[in-house]
Coordinates of C-alpha atoms in Angstrom, one line a residue:
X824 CA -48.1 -34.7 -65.3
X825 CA -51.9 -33.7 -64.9
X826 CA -53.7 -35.8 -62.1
X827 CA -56.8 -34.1 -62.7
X828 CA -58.8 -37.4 -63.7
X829 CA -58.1 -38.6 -60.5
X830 CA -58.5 -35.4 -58.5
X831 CA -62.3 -36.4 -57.5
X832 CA -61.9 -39.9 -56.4
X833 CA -58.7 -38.8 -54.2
X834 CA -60.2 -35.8 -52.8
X835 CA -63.7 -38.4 -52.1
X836 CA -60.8 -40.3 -50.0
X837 CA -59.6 -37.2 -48.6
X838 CA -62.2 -36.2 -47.2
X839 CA -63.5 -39.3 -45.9
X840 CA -65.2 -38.9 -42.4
X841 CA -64.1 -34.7 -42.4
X842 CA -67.4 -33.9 -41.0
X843 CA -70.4 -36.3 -40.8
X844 CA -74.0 -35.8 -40.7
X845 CA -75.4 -33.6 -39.0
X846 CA -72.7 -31.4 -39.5
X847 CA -72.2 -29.7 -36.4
X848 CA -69.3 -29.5 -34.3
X849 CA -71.5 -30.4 -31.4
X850 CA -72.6 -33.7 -32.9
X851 CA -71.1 -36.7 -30.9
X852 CA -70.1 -38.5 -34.1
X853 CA -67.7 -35.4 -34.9
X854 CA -66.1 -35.3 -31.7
X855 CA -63.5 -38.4 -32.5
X856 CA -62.7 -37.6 -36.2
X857 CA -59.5 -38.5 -38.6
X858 CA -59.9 -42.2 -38.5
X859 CA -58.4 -42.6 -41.8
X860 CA -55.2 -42.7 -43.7
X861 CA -53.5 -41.0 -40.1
X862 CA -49.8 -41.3 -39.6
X863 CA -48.5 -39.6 -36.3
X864 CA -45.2 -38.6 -35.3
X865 CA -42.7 -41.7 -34.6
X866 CA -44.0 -43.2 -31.5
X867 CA -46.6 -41.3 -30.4
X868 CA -49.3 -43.9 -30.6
X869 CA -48.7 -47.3 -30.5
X870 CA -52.2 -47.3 -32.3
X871 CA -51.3 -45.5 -34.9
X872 CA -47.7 -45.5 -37.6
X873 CA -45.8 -43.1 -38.8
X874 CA -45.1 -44.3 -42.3
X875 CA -46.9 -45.9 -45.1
X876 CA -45.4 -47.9 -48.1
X877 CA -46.7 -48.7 -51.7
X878 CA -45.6 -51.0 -54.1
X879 CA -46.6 -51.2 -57.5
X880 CA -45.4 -52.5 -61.2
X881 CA -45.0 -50.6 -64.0
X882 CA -43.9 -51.5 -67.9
X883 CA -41.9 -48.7 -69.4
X884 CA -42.3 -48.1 -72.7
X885 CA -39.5 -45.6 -73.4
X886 CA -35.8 -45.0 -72.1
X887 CA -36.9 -41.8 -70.6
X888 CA -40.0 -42.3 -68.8
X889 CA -40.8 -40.5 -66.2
X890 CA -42.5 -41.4 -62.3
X891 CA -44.6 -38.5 -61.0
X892 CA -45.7 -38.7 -57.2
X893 CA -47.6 -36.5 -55.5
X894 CA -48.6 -37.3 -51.6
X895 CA -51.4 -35.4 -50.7
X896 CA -52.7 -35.2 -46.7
X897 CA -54.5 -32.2 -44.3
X898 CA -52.3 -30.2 -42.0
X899 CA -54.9 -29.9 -39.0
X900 CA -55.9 -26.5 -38.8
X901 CA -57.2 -25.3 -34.9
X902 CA -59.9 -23.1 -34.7
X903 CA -60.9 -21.2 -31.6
X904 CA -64.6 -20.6 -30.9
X905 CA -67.5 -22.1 -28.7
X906 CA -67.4 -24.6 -29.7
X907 CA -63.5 -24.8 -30.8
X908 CA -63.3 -27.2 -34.3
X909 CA -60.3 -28.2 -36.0
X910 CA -60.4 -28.0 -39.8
X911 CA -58.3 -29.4 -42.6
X912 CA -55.8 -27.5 -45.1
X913 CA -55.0 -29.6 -47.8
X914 CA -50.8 -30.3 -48.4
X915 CA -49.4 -31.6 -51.6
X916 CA -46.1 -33.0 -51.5
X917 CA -44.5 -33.6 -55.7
X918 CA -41.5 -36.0 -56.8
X919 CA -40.7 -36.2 -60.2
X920 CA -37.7 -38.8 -60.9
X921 CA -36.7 -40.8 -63.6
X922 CA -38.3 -44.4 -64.5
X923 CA -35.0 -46.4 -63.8
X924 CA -33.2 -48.3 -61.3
X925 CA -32.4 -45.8 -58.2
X926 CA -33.2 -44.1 -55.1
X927 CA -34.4 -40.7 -54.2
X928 CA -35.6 -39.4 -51.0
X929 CA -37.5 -35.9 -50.6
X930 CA -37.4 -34.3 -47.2
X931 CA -40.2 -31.5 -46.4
X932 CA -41.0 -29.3 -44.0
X933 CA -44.2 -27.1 -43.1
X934 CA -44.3 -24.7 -41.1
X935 CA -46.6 -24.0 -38.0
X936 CA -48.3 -20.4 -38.1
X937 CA -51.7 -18.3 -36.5
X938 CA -54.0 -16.3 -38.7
X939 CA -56.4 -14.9 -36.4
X940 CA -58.3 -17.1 -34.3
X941 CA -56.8 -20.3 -36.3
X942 CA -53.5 -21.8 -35.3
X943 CA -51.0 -24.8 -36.8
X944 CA -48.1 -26.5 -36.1
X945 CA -45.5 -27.6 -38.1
X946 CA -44.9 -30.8 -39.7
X947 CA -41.8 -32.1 -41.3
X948 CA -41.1 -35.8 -43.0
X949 CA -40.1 -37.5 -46.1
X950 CA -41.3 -39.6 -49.1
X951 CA -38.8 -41.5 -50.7
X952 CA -39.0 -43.6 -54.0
X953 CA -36.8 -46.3 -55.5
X954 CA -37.3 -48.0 -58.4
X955 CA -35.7 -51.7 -59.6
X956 CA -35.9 -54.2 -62.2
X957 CA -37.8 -57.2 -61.1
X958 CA -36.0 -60.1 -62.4
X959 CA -37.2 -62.3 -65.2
X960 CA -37.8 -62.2 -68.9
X961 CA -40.0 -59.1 -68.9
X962 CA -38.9 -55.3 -68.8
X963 CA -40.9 -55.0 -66.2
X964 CA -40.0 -52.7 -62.7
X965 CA -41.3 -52.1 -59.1
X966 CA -41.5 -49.2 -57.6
X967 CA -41.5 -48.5 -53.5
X968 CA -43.2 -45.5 -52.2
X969 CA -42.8 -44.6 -48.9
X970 CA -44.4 -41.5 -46.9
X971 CA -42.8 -41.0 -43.5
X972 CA -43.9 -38.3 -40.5
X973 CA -40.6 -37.3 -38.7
X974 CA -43.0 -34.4 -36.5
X975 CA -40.8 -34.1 -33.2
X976 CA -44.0 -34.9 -30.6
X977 CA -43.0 -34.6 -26.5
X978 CA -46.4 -36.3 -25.9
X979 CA -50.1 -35.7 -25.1
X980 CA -53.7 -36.5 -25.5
X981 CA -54.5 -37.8 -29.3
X982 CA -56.0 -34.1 -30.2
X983 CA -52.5 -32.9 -30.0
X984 CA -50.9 -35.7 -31.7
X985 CA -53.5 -35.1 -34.8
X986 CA -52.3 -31.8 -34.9
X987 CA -48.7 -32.7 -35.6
X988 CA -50.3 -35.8 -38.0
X989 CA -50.1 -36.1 -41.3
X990 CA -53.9 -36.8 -41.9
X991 CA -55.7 -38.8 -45.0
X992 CA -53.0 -39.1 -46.1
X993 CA -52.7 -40.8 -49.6
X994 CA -50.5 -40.8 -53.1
X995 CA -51.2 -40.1 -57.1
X996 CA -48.8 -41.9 -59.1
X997 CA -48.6 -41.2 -62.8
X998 CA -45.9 -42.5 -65.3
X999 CA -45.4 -40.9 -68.4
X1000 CA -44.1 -43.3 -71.4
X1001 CA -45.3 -46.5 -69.7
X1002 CA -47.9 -48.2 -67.8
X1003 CA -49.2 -49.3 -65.2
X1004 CA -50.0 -53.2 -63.7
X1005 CA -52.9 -53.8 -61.7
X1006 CA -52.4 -55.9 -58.4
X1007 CA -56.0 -56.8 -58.2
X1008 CA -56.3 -58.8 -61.8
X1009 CA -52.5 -58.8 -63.1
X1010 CA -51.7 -60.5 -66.1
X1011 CA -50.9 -64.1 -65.6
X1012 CA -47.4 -63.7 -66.4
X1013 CA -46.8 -60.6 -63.5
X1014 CA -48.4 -62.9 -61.1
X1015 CA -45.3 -63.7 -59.1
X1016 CA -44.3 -60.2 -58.9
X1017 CA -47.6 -58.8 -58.2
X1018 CA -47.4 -61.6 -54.9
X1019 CA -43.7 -59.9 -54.2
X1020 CA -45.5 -56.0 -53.8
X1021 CA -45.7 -55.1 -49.7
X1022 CA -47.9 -52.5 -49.0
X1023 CA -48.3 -51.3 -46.0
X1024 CA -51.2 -48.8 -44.8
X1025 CA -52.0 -48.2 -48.6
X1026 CA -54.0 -49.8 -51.4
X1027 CA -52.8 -49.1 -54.6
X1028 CA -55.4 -49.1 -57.1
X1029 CA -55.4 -48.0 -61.2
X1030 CA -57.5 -45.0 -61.8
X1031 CA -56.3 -45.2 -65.5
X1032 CA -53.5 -47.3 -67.4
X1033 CA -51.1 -44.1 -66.3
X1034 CA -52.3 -43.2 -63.2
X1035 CA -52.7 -44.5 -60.0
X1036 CA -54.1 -44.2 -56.2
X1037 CA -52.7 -45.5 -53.2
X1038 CA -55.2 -45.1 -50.8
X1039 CA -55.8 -45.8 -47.5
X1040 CA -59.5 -47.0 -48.3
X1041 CA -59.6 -50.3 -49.9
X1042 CA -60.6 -49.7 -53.8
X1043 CA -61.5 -51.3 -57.1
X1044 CA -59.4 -50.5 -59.9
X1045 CA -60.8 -47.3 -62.0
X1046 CA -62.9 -46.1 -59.3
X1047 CA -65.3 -43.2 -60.5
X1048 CA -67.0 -40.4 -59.0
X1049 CA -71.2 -40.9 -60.6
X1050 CA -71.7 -38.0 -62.4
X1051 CA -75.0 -37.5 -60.1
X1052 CA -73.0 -36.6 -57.5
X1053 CA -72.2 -33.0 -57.4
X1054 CA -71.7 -32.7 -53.8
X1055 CA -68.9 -33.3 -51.2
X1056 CA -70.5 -35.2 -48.0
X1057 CA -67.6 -36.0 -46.7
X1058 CA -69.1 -39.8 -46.5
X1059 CA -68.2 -41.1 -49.6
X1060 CA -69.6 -44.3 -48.3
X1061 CA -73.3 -43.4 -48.2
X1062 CA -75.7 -42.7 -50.8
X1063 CA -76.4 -38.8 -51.7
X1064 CA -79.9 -39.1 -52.2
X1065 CA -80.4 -40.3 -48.2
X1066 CA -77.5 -37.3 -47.0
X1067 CA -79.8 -34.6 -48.7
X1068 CA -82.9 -35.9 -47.6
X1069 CA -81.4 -36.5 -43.9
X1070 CA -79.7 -32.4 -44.2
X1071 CA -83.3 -31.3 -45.5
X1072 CA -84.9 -32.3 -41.8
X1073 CA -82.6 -30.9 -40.2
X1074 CA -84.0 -27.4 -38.3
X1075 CA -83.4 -24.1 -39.0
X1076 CA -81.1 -23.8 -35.4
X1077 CA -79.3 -26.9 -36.3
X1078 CA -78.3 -25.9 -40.1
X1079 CA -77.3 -22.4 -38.4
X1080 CA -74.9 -24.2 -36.3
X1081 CA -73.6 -26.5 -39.0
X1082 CA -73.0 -23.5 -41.2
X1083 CA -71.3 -22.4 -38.3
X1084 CA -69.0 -25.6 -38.0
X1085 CA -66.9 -25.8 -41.2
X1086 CA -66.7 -23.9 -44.5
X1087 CA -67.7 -27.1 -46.3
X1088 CA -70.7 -28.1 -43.5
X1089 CA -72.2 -24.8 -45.2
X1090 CA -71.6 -26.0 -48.5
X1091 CA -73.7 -29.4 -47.8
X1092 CA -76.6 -27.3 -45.5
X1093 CA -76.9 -24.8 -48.6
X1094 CA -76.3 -27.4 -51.3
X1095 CA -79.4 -29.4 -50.1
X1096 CA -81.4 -26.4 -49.6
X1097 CA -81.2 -25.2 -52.9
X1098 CA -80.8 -28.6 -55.0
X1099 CA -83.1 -28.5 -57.9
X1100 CA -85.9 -31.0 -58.5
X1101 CA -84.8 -32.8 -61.4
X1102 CA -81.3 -32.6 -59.2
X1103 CA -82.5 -34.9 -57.2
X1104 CA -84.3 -36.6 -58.9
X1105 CA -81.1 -37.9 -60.5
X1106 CA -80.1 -39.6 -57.1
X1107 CA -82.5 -41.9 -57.1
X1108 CA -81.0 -44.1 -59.1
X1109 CA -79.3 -44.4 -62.7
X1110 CA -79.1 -47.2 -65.8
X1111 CA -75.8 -47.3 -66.5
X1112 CA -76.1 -49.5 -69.4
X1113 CA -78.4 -51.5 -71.3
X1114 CA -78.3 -55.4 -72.9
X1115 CA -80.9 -58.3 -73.4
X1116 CA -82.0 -60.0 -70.6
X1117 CA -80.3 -63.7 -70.1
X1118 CA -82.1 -66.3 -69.6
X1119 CA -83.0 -67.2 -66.3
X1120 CA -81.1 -70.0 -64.7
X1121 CA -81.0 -72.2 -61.8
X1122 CA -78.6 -70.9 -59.0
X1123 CA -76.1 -73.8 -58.0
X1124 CA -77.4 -73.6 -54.4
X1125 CA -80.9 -74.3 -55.5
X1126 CA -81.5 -78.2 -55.1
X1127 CA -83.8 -77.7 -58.7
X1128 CA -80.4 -77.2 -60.0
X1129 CA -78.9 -80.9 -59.8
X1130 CA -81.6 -82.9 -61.0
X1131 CA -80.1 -86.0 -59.2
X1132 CA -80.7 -84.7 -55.4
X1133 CA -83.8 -84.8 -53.9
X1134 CA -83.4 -83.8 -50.0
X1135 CA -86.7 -85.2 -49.6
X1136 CA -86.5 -88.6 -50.5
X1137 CA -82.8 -88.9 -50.4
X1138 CA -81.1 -91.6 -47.8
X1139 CA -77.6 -91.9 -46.3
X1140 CA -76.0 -94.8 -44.6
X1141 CA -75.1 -93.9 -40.6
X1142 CA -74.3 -96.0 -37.5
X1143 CA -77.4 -98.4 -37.1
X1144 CA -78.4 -98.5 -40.9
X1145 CA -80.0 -96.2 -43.3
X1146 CA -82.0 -92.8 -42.9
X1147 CA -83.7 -90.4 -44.9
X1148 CA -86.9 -87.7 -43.9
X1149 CA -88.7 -88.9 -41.8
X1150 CA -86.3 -91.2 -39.5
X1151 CA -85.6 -91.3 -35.8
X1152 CA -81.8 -90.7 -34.5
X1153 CA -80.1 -90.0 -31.5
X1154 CA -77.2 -87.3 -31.7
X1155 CA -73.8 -88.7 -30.7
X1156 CA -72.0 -84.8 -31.3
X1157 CA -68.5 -84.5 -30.6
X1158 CA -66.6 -87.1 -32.8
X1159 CA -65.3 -84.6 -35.3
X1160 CA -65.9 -81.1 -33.6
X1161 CA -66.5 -80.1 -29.6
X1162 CA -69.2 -77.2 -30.4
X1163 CA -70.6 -76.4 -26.8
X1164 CA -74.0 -76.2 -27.7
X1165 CA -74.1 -79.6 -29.7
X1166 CA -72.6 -81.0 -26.4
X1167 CA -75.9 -79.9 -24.8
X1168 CA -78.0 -82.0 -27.7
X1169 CA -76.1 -85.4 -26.7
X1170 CA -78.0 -88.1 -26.8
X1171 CA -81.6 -86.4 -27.4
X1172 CA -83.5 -87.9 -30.7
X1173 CA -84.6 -86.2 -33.4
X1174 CA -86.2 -86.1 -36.6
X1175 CA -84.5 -85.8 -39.8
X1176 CA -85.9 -83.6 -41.8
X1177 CA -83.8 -83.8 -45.0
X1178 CA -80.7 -85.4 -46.3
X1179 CA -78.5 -82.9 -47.9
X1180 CA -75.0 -82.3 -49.9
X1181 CA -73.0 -79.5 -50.8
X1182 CA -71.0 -78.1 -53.2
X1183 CA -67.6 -80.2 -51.1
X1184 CA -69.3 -83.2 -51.8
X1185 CA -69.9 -83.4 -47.7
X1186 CA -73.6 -85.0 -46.6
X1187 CA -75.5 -83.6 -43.8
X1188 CA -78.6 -84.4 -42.3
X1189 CA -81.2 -81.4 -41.2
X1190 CA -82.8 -82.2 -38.2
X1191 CA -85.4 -81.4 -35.5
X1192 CA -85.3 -81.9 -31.8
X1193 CA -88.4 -84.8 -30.7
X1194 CA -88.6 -82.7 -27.1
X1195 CA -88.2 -79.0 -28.2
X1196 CA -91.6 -77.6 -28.3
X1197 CA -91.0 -75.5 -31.2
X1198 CA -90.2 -78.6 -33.2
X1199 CA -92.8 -78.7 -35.6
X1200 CA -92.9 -75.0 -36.0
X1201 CA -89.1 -75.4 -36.9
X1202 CA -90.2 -77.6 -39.5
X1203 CA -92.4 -75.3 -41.3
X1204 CA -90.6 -72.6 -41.6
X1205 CA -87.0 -75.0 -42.6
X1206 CA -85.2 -73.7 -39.3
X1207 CA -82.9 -77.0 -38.5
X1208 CA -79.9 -78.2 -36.9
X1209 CA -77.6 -80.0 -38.8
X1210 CA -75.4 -83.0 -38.3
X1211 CA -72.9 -85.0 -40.0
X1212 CA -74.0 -89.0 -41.0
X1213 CA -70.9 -90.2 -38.4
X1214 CA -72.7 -87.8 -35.6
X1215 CA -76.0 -89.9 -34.8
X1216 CA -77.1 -93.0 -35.2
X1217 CA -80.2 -94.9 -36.0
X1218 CA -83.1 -95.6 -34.3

């Protein structure tokens, strides 16, 4: 099966935090990299795990469907130099196996190697997938993922640990002759065994009705790459049009030494020296799609919105009879909650500004201290303190 669709958003998630602005090794942001998606040899970090699961739902829609699964992760990749930077080769790990009840582990191993001044170390582990019927009415089945790192690891700082880590490490799955369930917005019917799904250290999310990513980046369903964005930052979570401009001030020494760091450091350096105008003009912004303006409406948190409220004018019965803006109270804090600081406002009076209920149906009163000097500054400007009717009492 072709996972090209989602090749972008998986490589975005890939690549996630590789190399950040401003792209040099010597940069103190790039000194503590491979935050995401890491799992380490068995017990080499009691930070870290060694395994990830998925679990998704699929409906078959022939006898011989068929689950693809390919893990994808970066084999860190030492470099020696001045300074020393460790890069990233991309691994790719494919299962194929039959859409039906049954289990099927895959053990792999890589092996370490040197190519001049570059040096890796091997890796070895397993991804196993089982599939079962969910019970109920509906042909419906779940299917378990799991991606283990089985690395042998005596022990050492967390550089060396990466180096035997299976890093960003993430999972296409694509079914041929069936489909897909999403676990953000099932159907109402898959609702209990959408609940049933344990994932651990992924998030499994649709690219397509055949395809999905388990990533471990929390997602939307049928994420996109914007066509705007030609470029890999490595910071999929930034805007392009600030990484360009931020790359274009950077000096002529410091885009040497990025250029210097990484093969795809130069990329970005050369990308946003050379980007055409109407390039980047692009970034700026795009309208993805047109329709007639709605009418403008009150937001429920506007009082203009429930015509019967008026915090104003409104009154609410407390301990001593009735108040409304305007009244004096003393605070009594402390018979429904112990907040410190409303301890320290115990038996000081105040001014009620407003009488007010929310969307619980619960009143409160907004208030000003008599004695704080800021008092009628806090007025003006609607900065109050707030208090149940059962917490003060009338004056």
């Amino acid at each position: 099966m072709s996972f090209d669709q989602a090749g972008a958003v998986a490589d975005a998630v890939l690549f996630e935090g590789y190399v950040l602005y401003p792209y040099r090794a010597s940069a103190a942001k790039n000194q503590v990299r491979w935050q995401f998606g890491v799992l380490a040899p068995p017990g080499a970090d009691p930070s870290e795990t060694s395994s990830s699961r998925t679990e998704c739902l699929v409906e078959p829609r022939a006898g011989d469907a068929v689950l693809d699964v390919r893990v994808r992760f970066l084999q860190v990749v030492t470099r020696d130099g001045d300074p020393p930077w460790d890069e990233g080769a991309v691994r790719e790990i494919d299962v194929s196996v039959p859409l039906e009840p049954a289990a099927t582990e895959r053990e792999f191993e890589l092996p370490g190697g040197a190519e001049g001044v570059r040096r890796w170390w091997p890796l070895s582990g397993a991804v196993s997938v089982s599939v079962e019927r969910v019970p109920g009415p509906y042909d419906l089945l779940k299917l378990s993922l799991s991606v283990e790192n089985r690395t042998a690891f005596a022990g050492g700082p967390r550089p060396d640990m990466l180096r035997r880590s299976l890093v960003a490490a993430h999972s296409l799955l694509g079914v041929r002759d069936g489909v897909f369930l999403s676990l953000l917005d099932p159907p109402h019917w898959a609702g209990g065994a959408v609940a049933s799904c344990d994932n651990r250290h992924t998030w499994p999310v649709l690219i397509d009705d055949t395809t999905m990513l388990s990533s471990p980046i929390i997602l939307y369903d049928r994420p996109e790459i914007a066509a705007e964005s030609r470029a890999g930052f490595c910071d999929s979570t930034e805007i392009d049009e600030l990484l360009v401009l931020r790359t274009m001030t950077l000096t002529d020494e410091e885009k040497a030494e990025a250029r210097a760091t990484d093969e795809r450091a130069a990329a970005i350096v050369d990308y946003a020296d050379t980007i055409q105008p109407e390039i980047f003009e692009r970034l700026h912004g795009a309208i993805r799609s047109l329709r007639p303006a709605a009418e403008p409406q009150t937001p429920w948190w506007d009082p203009g919105a429930d015509r019967s409220v008026s915090p104003e004018t409104d009154g609410v019965e407390v301990p001593g009879g009735r108040v409304a803006r305007g009244a004096k109270v003393r605070l009594r804090p402390g018979r429904r909650r112990a907040d410190i600081q409303d301890m320290f406002l115990a038996g000081r009076t105040a001014t009620v500004a407003a009488v007010l209920f929310d969307v619980d149906g619960e009143t409160h009163l907004a208030v000003t201290i008599d004695d704080d000097p800021a008092a009628e500054l806090n007025d003006e400007i609607g900065r109050y303190l707030y208090f149940a009717p059962d917490e003060v009492e009338a004056l």
